[in-house]
mmCIF file of C-alpha atoms and ligand atoms in Angstrom:
data_model
loop_
_atom_site.group_PDB
_atom_site.id
_atom_site.type_symbol
_atom_site.label_atom_id
_atom_site.label_comp_id
_atom_site.label_asym_id
_atom_site.label_seq_id
_atom_site.Cartn_x
_atom_site.Cartn_y
_atom_site.Cartn_z
ATOM 1 C CA MET F 1 110.262 110.907 65.527
ATOM 2 C CA SER F 2 108.701 114.111 66.750
ATOM 3 C CA ALA F 3 106.981 113.607 70.070
ATOM 4 C CA GLN F 4 103.373 114.481 70.817
ATOM 5 C CA THR F 5 103.185 117.401 73.263
ATOM 6 C CA ILE F 6 101.039 116.548 76.281
ATOM 7 C CA ASP F 7 98.730 119.485 76.970
ATOM 8 C CA GLY F 8 98.786 119.833 80.749
ATOM 9 C CA LYS F 9 96.759 123.027 80.602
ATOM 10 C CA ALA F 10 93.845 121.344 78.818
ATOM 11 C CA ILE F 11 93.847 118.282 81.100
ATOM 12 C CA ALA F 12 94.090 120.501 84.178
ATOM 13 C CA ALA F 13 91.092 122.504 82.931
ATOM 14 C CA GLU F 14 89.122 119.259 82.740
ATOM 15 C CA VAL F 15 90.075 118.348 86.343
ATOM 16 C CA ARG F 16 89.305 121.872 87.546
ATOM 17 C CA GLY F 17 85.853 121.662 85.966
ATOM 18 C CA GLU F 18 85.170 118.454 87.892
ATOM 19 C CA VAL F 19 86.435 120.011 91.117
ATOM 20 C CA ALA F 20 84.248 123.103 90.592
ATOM 21 C CA ALA F 21 81.183 120.875 90.153
ATOM 22 C CA ARG F 22 81.963 119.057 93.427
ATOM 23 C CA ALA F 23 82.551 122.405 95.181
ATOM 24 C CA ASP F 24 79.147 123.575 93.874
ATOM 25 C CA ALA F 25 77.452 120.488 95.273
ATOM 26 C CA LEU F 26 79.089 121.094 98.646
ATOM 27 C CA ARG F 27 78.040 124.751 98.659
ATOM 28 C CA SER F 28 74.441 123.718 98.042
ATOM 29 C CA GLN F 29 74.738 121.728 101.305
ATOM 30 C CA GLY F 30 75.940 124.884 103.055
ATOM 31 C CA VAL F 31 79.659 124.054 103.085
ATOM 32 C CA VAL F 32 82.037 126.454 101.324
ATOM 33 C CA PRO F 33 85.388 124.705 100.801
ATOM 34 C CA GLY F 34 88.127 126.884 102.304
ATOM 35 C CA LEU F 35 91.868 126.814 101.646
ATOM 36 C CA ALA F 36 94.336 128.843 103.706
ATOM 37 C CA THR F 37 97.580 129.614 101.897
ATOM 38 C CA ILE F 38 100.635 130.830 103.790
ATOM 39 C CA LEU F 39 103.430 132.580 101.911
ATOM 40 C CA VAL F 40 106.430 133.550 104.040
ATOM 41 C CA GLY F 41 108.902 136.068 102.652
ATOM 42 C CA ASP F 42 109.331 137.444 99.169
ATOM 43 C CA ASP F 43 110.804 134.635 97.076
ATOM 44 C CA PRO F 44 109.588 135.657 93.598
ATOM 45 C CA ALA F 45 109.022 132.101 92.351
ATOM 46 C CA SER F 46 106.983 131.163 95.432
ATOM 47 C CA ALA F 47 104.939 134.362 95.062
ATOM 48 C CA VAL F 48 104.082 133.423 91.463
ATOM 49 C CA TYR F 49 103.030 129.882 92.465
ATOM 50 C CA VAL F 50 100.898 131.026 95.387
ATOM 51 C CA ARG F 51 99.208 133.713 93.308
ATOM 52 C CA ALA F 52 98.296 131.088 90.714
ATOM 53 C CA LYS F 53 96.918 128.768 93.404
ATOM 54 C CA ARG F 54 94.781 131.517 94.947
ATOM 55 C CA LYS F 55 93.368 132.544 91.571
ATOM 56 C CA ALA F 56 92.543 128.932 90.728
ATOM 57 C CA CYS F 57 90.720 128.572 94.068
ATOM 58 C CA ALA F 58 88.448 131.484 93.256
ATOM 59 C CA GLN F 59 87.615 130.002 89.842
ATOM 60 C CA ALA F 60 86.763 126.637 91.403
ATOM 61 C CA GLY F 61 84.456 128.053 94.078
ATOM 62 C CA ILE F 62 86.953 127.547 96.898
ATOM 63 C CA ALA F 63 87.304 130.361 99.424
ATOM 64 C CA ALA F 64 91.012 131.229 99.620
ATOM 65 C CA ARG F 65 92.257 132.723 102.882
ATOM 66 C CA ASP F 66 95.530 134.481 102.041
ATOM 67 C CA HIS F 67 98.309 134.909 104.587
ATOM 68 C CA ASP F 68 101.318 136.865 103.304
ATOM 69 C CA ILE F 69 103.881 136.920 106.082
ATOM 70 C CA GLU F 70 107.130 138.859 106.536
ATOM 71 C CA ALA F 71 110.295 136.791 106.033
ATOM 72 C CA ASP F 72 111.474 137.481 109.597
ATOM 73 C CA ILE F 73 108.440 135.962 111.338
ATOM 74 C CA SER F 74 109.525 133.732 114.209
ATOM 75 C CA GLU F 75 108.920 130.012 114.022
ATOM 76 C CA ALA F 76 106.745 130.242 117.132
ATOM 77 C CA LYS F 77 104.502 132.888 115.515
ATOM 78 C CA LEU F 78 104.162 130.825 112.338
ATOM 79 C CA LEU F 79 103.233 127.749 114.377
ATOM 80 C CA GLU F 80 100.636 129.876 116.183
ATOM 81 C CA LEU F 81 99.093 130.875 112.849
ATOM 82 C CA VAL F 82 98.952 127.232 111.714
ATOM 83 C CA ASP F 83 97.399 126.237 115.031
ATOM 84 C CA GLY F 84 94.649 128.848 114.616
ATOM 85 C CA LEU F 85 93.867 127.558 111.115
ATOM 86 C CA ASN F 86 93.851 123.976 112.405
ATOM 87 C CA ARG F 87 91.039 125.015 114.759
ATOM 88 C CA ASP F 88 89.082 127.136 112.270
ATOM 89 C CA PRO F 89 86.020 125.216 111.016
ATOM 90 C CA ALA F 90 85.798 127.370 107.843
ATOM 91 C CA ILE F 91 89.228 126.128 106.761
ATOM 92 C CA HIS F 92 89.362 122.649 105.229
ATOM 93 C CA GLY F 93 92.854 122.810 103.739
ATOM 94 C CA ILE F 94 96.099 124.509 104.754
ATOM 95 C CA LEU F 95 99.030 125.076 102.406
ATOM 96 C CA VAL F 96 102.378 126.413 103.592
ATOM 97 C CA GLN F 97 104.399 127.307 100.519
ATOM 98 C CA LEU F 98 107.899 125.831 100.621
ATOM 99 C CA PRO F 99 110.747 126.578 100.938
ATOM 100 C CA LEU F 100 110.556 128.514 104.206
ATOM 101 C CA PRO F 101 113.274 130.980 105.305
ATOM 102 C CA GLY F 102 116.360 129.309 106.791
ATOM 103 C CA HIS F 103 115.653 130.232 110.427
ATOM 104 C CA ILE F 104 112.424 128.203 110.407
ATOM 105 C CA ASP F 105 112.418 124.430 110.846
ATOM 106 C CA GLU F 106 110.409 123.364 107.807
ATOM 107 C CA ALA F 107 109.693 119.865 109.111
ATOM 108 C CA ARG F 108 108.262 121.275 112.340
ATOM 109 C CA VAL F 109 105.861 123.512 110.415
ATOM 110 C CA VAL F 110 104.802 120.730 108.034
ATOM 111 C CA GLU F 111 104.121 118.489 111.039
ATOM 112 C CA ALA F 112 102.097 121.225 112.760
ATOM 113 C CA VAL F 113 99.400 121.109 110.057
ATOM 114 C CA ARG F 114 96.559 118.787 111.028
ATOM 115 C CA PRO F 115 96.819 115.730 108.738
ATOM 116 C CA ASP F 116 93.125 116.031 107.869
ATOM 117 C CA LYS F 117 93.689 119.644 106.733
ATOM 118 C CA ASP F 118 96.973 118.946 104.961
ATOM 119 C CA ALA F 119 96.103 120.074 101.407
ATOM 120 C CA ASP F 120 99.653 119.301 100.211
ATOM 121 C CA GLY F 121 99.807 115.807 101.708
ATOM 122 C CA PHE F 122 103.276 116.544 103.104
ATOM 123 C CA HIS F 123 102.605 115.570 106.735
ATOM 124 C CA PRO F 124 104.507 112.397 107.697
ATOM 125 C CA ALA F 125 101.185 110.765 108.620
ATOM 126 C CA ASN F 126 99.904 111.369 105.075
ATOM 127 C CA LEU F 127 103.172 110.246 103.459
ATOM 128 C CA GLY F 128 103.024 107.104 105.607
ATOM 129 C CA ARG F 129 99.432 106.444 104.574
ATOM 130 C CA LEU F 130 100.403 106.861 100.917
ATOM 131 C CA LEU F 131 103.293 104.427 101.309
ATOM 132 C CA SER F 132 101.097 101.862 103.041
ATOM 133 C CA GLY F 133 98.442 102.023 100.316
ATOM 134 C CA ASN F 134 95.722 103.887 102.216
ATOM 135 C CA PRO F 135 96.152 107.540 101.190
ATOM 136 C CA LEU F 136 94.099 110.378 102.660
ATOM 137 C CA VAL F 137 95.738 113.170 100.627
ATOM 138 C CA VAL F 138 98.119 112.630 97.720
ATOM 139 C CA PRO F 139 100.797 115.335 97.281
ATOM 140 C CA ALA F 140 99.799 117.687 94.492
ATOM 141 C CA THR F 141 102.599 117.228 91.964
ATOM 142 C CA PRO F 142 102.711 113.410 92.133
ATOM 143 C CA GLY F 143 98.909 113.228 92.052
ATOM 144 C CA GLY F 144 98.819 115.644 89.125
ATOM 145 C CA ILE F 145 101.377 113.599 87.180
ATOM 146 C CA GLN F 146 99.388 110.406 87.756
ATOM 147 C CA GLN F 147 96.234 112.104 86.435
ATOM 148 C CA LEU F 148 98.148 113.488 83.455
ATOM 149 C CA LEU F 149 99.299 109.973 82.500
ATOM 150 C CA ILE F 150 95.909 108.342 83.089
ATOM 151 C CA ARG F 151 93.915 110.993 81.238
ATOM 152 C CA SER F 152 96.374 110.984 78.316
ATOM 153 C CA GLY F 153 95.803 107.239 77.973
ATOM 154 C CA PHE F 154 99.319 106.022 78.818
ATOM 155 C CA ALA F 155 99.419 102.657 80.580
ATOM 156 C CA ILE F 156 101.110 102.869 83.969
ATOM 157 C CA SER F 157 100.446 99.303 85.116
ATOM 158 C CA GLY F 158 103.444 97.102 84.277
ATOM 159 C CA ALA F 159 105.444 100.036 82.883
ATOM 160 C CA GLU F 160 109.097 100.691 83.622
ATOM 161 C CA VAL F 161 108.979 104.097 85.313
ATOM 162 C CA VAL F 162 112.189 105.949 86.097
ATOM 163 C CA VAL F 163 111.991 108.993 88.362
ATOM 164 C CA VAL F 164 115.060 111.229 88.483
ATOM 165 C CA GLY F 165 115.074 113.099 91.795
ATOM 166 C CA ARG F 166 114.240 112.003 95.342
ATOM 167 C CA SER F 167 112.719 115.102 96.927
ATOM 168 C CA ASN F 168 110.112 114.776 99.659
ATOM 169 C CA ILE F 169 107.720 116.850 97.519
ATOM 170 C CA VAL F 170 107.985 114.961 94.214
ATOM 171 C CA GLY F 171 110.385 112.019 93.807
ATOM 172 C CA LYS F 172 109.692 110.037 96.971
ATOM 173 C CA PRO F 173 105.875 110.373 97.073
ATOM 174 C CA LEU F 174 105.642 109.830 93.294
ATOM 175 C CA ALA F 175 107.553 106.548 93.572
ATOM 176 C CA ALA F 176 105.263 105.480 96.441
ATOM 177 C CA LEU F 177 102.170 106.429 94.427
ATOM 178 C CA LEU F 178 103.064 104.694 91.163
ATOM 179 C CA MET F 179 104.267 101.453 92.775
ATOM 180 C CA GLN F 180 100.953 100.808 94.586
ATOM 181 C CA LYS F 181 98.903 97.792 93.558
ATOM 182 C CA THR F 182 95.975 99.928 92.428
ATOM 183 C CA LEU F 183 94.385 101.193 89.237
ATOM 184 C CA GLY F 184 96.467 103.931 87.618
ATOM 185 C CA ALA F 185 99.612 102.621 89.289
ATOM 186 C CA ASN F 186 101.225 99.138 89.587
ATOM 187 C CA ALA F 187 104.411 100.276 87.824
ATOM 188 C CA THR F 188 107.979 99.105 88.322
ATOM 189 C CA VAL F 189 109.593 102.238 89.689
ATOM 190 C CA THR F 190 113.281 103.140 89.816
ATOM 191 C CA VAL F 191 114.377 106.308 91.586
ATOM 192 C CA CYS F 192 117.681 107.884 90.471
ATOM 193 C CA HIS F 193 119.469 110.566 92.477
ATOM 194 C CA THR F 194 122.863 112.183 93.020
ATOM 195 C CA GLY F 195 124.202 108.900 94.389
ATOM 196 C CA THR F 196 123.232 106.924 91.262
ATOM 197 C CA ALA F 197 126.325 105.714 89.399
ATOM 198 C CA ASP F 198 124.927 105.627 85.862
ATOM 199 C CA ILE F 199 121.745 107.695 85.576
ATOM 200 C CA ALA F 200 121.599 107.441 81.765
ATOM 201 C CA GLY F 201 121.814 103.644 82.013
ATOM 202 C CA HIS F 202 118.546 103.742 83.975
ATOM 203 C CA THR F 203 116.742 106.486 82.053
ATOM 204 C CA ARG F 204 117.349 104.714 78.723
ATOM 205 C CA ARG F 205 115.309 101.785 80.011
ATOM 206 C CA ALA F 206 112.324 103.949 81.003
ATOM 207 C CA GLU F 207 108.978 103.643 79.261
ATOM 208 C CA ILE F 208 107.852 106.556 81.420
ATOM 209 C CA LEU F 209 110.639 108.957 82.375
ATOM 210 C CA ILE F 210 109.903 111.582 85.012
ATOM 211 C CA ALA F 211 112.456 114.335 85.554
ATOM 212 C CA ALA F 212 112.321 116.128 88.910
ATOM 213 C CA VAL F 213 115.946 117.151 89.189
ATOM 214 C CA GLY F 214 115.792 120.932 89.570
ATOM 215 C CA ARG F 215 118.480 121.612 86.957
ATOM 216 C CA ALA F 216 117.870 122.966 83.449
ATOM 217 C CA HIS F 217 118.314 120.369 80.690
ATOM 218 C CA ALA F 218 119.729 117.720 83.043
ATOM 219 C CA ILE F 219 118.018 115.098 80.848
ATOM 220 C CA THR F 220 119.286 115.158 77.279
ATOM 221 C CA GLY F 221 117.894 113.396 74.211
ATOM 222 C CA ASP F 222 120.498 110.611 74.363
ATOM 223 C CA MET F 223 119.205 109.652 77.829
ATOM 224 C CA VAL F 224 115.680 108.964 76.503
ATOM 225 C CA ALA F 225 114.486 105.618 75.093
ATOM 226 C CA PRO F 226 112.785 105.649 71.683
ATOM 227 C CA GLY F 227 109.016 105.834 72.211
ATOM 228 C CA ALA F 228 109.199 106.873 75.876
ATOM 229 C CA VAL F 229 106.704 109.166 77.605
ATOM 230 C CA VAL F 230 108.652 112.032 79.199
ATOM 231 C CA ILE F 231 107.242 114.059 82.081
ATOM 232 C CA ASP F 232 109.197 117.210 82.953
ATOM 233 C CA VAL F 233 108.611 118.526 86.478
ATOM 234 C CA GLY F 234 111.364 121.139 86.355
ATOM 235 C CA VAL F 235 110.796 124.882 86.409
ATOM 236 C CA ASN F 236 114.160 126.577 85.994
ATOM 237 C CA ARG F 237 114.685 130.269 85.408
ATOM 238 C CA THR F 238 117.487 130.805 82.898
ATOM 239 C CA GLU F 239 118.680 133.781 80.854
ATOM 240 C CA THR F 240 116.475 132.588 78.005
ATOM 241 C CA GLY F 241 113.364 132.240 80.205
ATOM 242 C CA LEU F 242 111.570 129.361 81.921
ATOM 243 C CA THR F 243 112.848 125.925 81.035
ATOM 244 C CA GLY F 244 112.402 122.391 82.302
ATOM 245 C CA ASP F 245 114.766 119.660 83.488
ATOM 246 C CA VAL F 246 114.586 118.041 80.049
ATOM 247 C CA ASP F 247 116.152 119.251 76.810
ATOM 248 C CA PHE F 248 112.784 119.486 75.054
ATOM 249 C CA GLU F 249 114.161 119.684 71.501
ATOM 250 C CA GLY F 250 116.547 116.766 71.934
ATOM 251 C CA ALA F 251 114.080 114.534 73.811
ATOM 252 C CA SER F 252 111.307 115.288 71.289
ATOM 253 C CA GLN F 253 113.387 113.603 68.574
ATOM 254 C CA VAL F 254 113.163 110.224 70.357
ATOM 255 C CA ALA F 255 110.207 110.277 72.753
ATOM 256 C CA ALA F 256 106.619 109.404 71.837
ATOM 257 C CA ALA F 257 105.192 112.122 74.086
ATOM 258 C CA ILE F 258 106.538 114.888 76.300
ATOM 259 C CA THR F 259 105.219 117.602 78.597
ATOM 260 C CA PRO F 260 106.168 121.220 77.851
ATOM 261 C CA VAL F 261 107.431 123.759 80.412
ATOM 262 C CA PRO F 262 105.395 125.781 81.096
ATOM 263 C CA GLY F 263 102.018 124.199 80.398
ATOM 264 C CA GLY F 264 102.713 120.610 81.432
ATOM 265 C CA VAL F 265 102.981 119.480 85.047
ATOM 266 C CA GLY F 266 102.522 122.940 86.637
ATOM 267 C CA PRO F 267 98.800 123.335 85.855
ATOM 268 C CA MET F 268 98.190 119.745 86.992
ATOM 269 C CA THR F 269 99.784 120.473 90.385
ATOM 270 C CA ILE F 270 97.317 123.302 90.917
ATOM 271 C CA ALA F 271 94.355 121.202 89.773
ATOM 272 C CA GLN F 272 95.323 118.421 92.199
ATOM 273 C CA LEU F 273 95.625 120.930 95.059
ATOM 274 C CA LEU F 274 92.059 122.095 94.381
ATOM 275 C CA HIS F 275 90.939 118.467 94.208
ATOM 276 C CA ASN F 276 92.612 117.759 97.579
ATOM 277 C CA THR F 277 90.952 120.779 99.192
ATOM 278 C CA VAL F 278 87.458 119.864 98.053
ATOM 279 C CA ASP F 279 88.089 116.255 99.087
ATOM 280 C CA LEU F 280 89.057 117.369 102.588
ATOM 281 C CA ALA F 281 85.972 119.606 102.756
ATOM 282 C CA TYR F 282 83.791 116.624 101.805
ATOM 283 C CA ARG F 283 85.382 114.441 104.468
ATOM 284 C CA SER F 284 84.925 117.131 107.130
ATOM 285 C CA SER F 285 81.207 117.371 106.292
ATOM 286 C CA GLU F 286 80.604 113.606 106.449
HETATM 287 N N1 LIG Y 1 107.061 124.344 96.746
HETATM 288 C C1 LIG Y 1 107.278 123.730 95.572
HETATM 289 N N2 LIG Y 1 106.231 122.921 95.266
HETATM 290 C C2 LIG Y 1 105.347 123.030 96.276
HETATM 291 C C3 LIG Y 1 104.076 122.444 96.528
HETATM 292 O O1 LIG Y 1 103.534 121.638 95.760
HETATM 293 N N3 LIG Y 1 103.484 122.829 97.689
HETATM 294 C C4 LIG Y 1 104.059 123.684 98.557
HETATM 295 N N4 LIG Y 1 103.421 123.977 99.673
HETATM 296 N N5 LIG Y 1 105.239 124.250 98.355
HETATM 297 C C5 LIG Y 1 105.879 123.914 97.215
#
């Protein structure tokens, strides 16, 4: 079998078009959706992501307020900046790009963002709402993956979903999202991690396999069930260029469908961030 490649770029373009139309409607009511992005330090990967997010904002009619901060900023100063944005009525969403430099307590900064301006959905209040089935903001990568599956026509309800990776940004919120008793969810979700005894034993049972490991080619073809849908969240920089967490060639021999890296989950994460920002702007104007 040679798997169908899921075109994340095309599906993200569709979502971005919808978001731009909603942003237009808001602007005609006198509200310009505003997203503040904070990039601390000079991590090259983070700089690339934030640049892409800012560019996408402009294309969707969202005013991006860019804050590029020196790596040695104190935690107190960073919290001050967040506090100012929390109070600024022109700002509807705040994004602090992670990871932050080691001297800053990441959790403290994430918790400083007002939950109703939390464009990433990382605040514990928003994660708690997601878990309890009443989300305000869904984290961008999990939300983007859900949209990718829905819009590609893959049934999530009743499916065996296996997520490899338990990060706060992807694995945990994704499991919470896909297990909810709602449309576009209602899956049986297993989360594998470094403490899992036999990861391949789980992944081979997956109808939908989602790799968010952070290690190039951690998922090989022999770990994939015939006919599975494989979603690759990984972005790993190797000597041969960007590559995902899945061995694309090997997995393509057995899977029914697979996302490429780049061009799969990445564009969907950005589209979902724009969606979250316009959603928060709508709520603030209600
Ligand atoms: N670092 C890696 N992914 C993300 C993301 O989705 N949002 C933020 N803020 N930082 C990240």
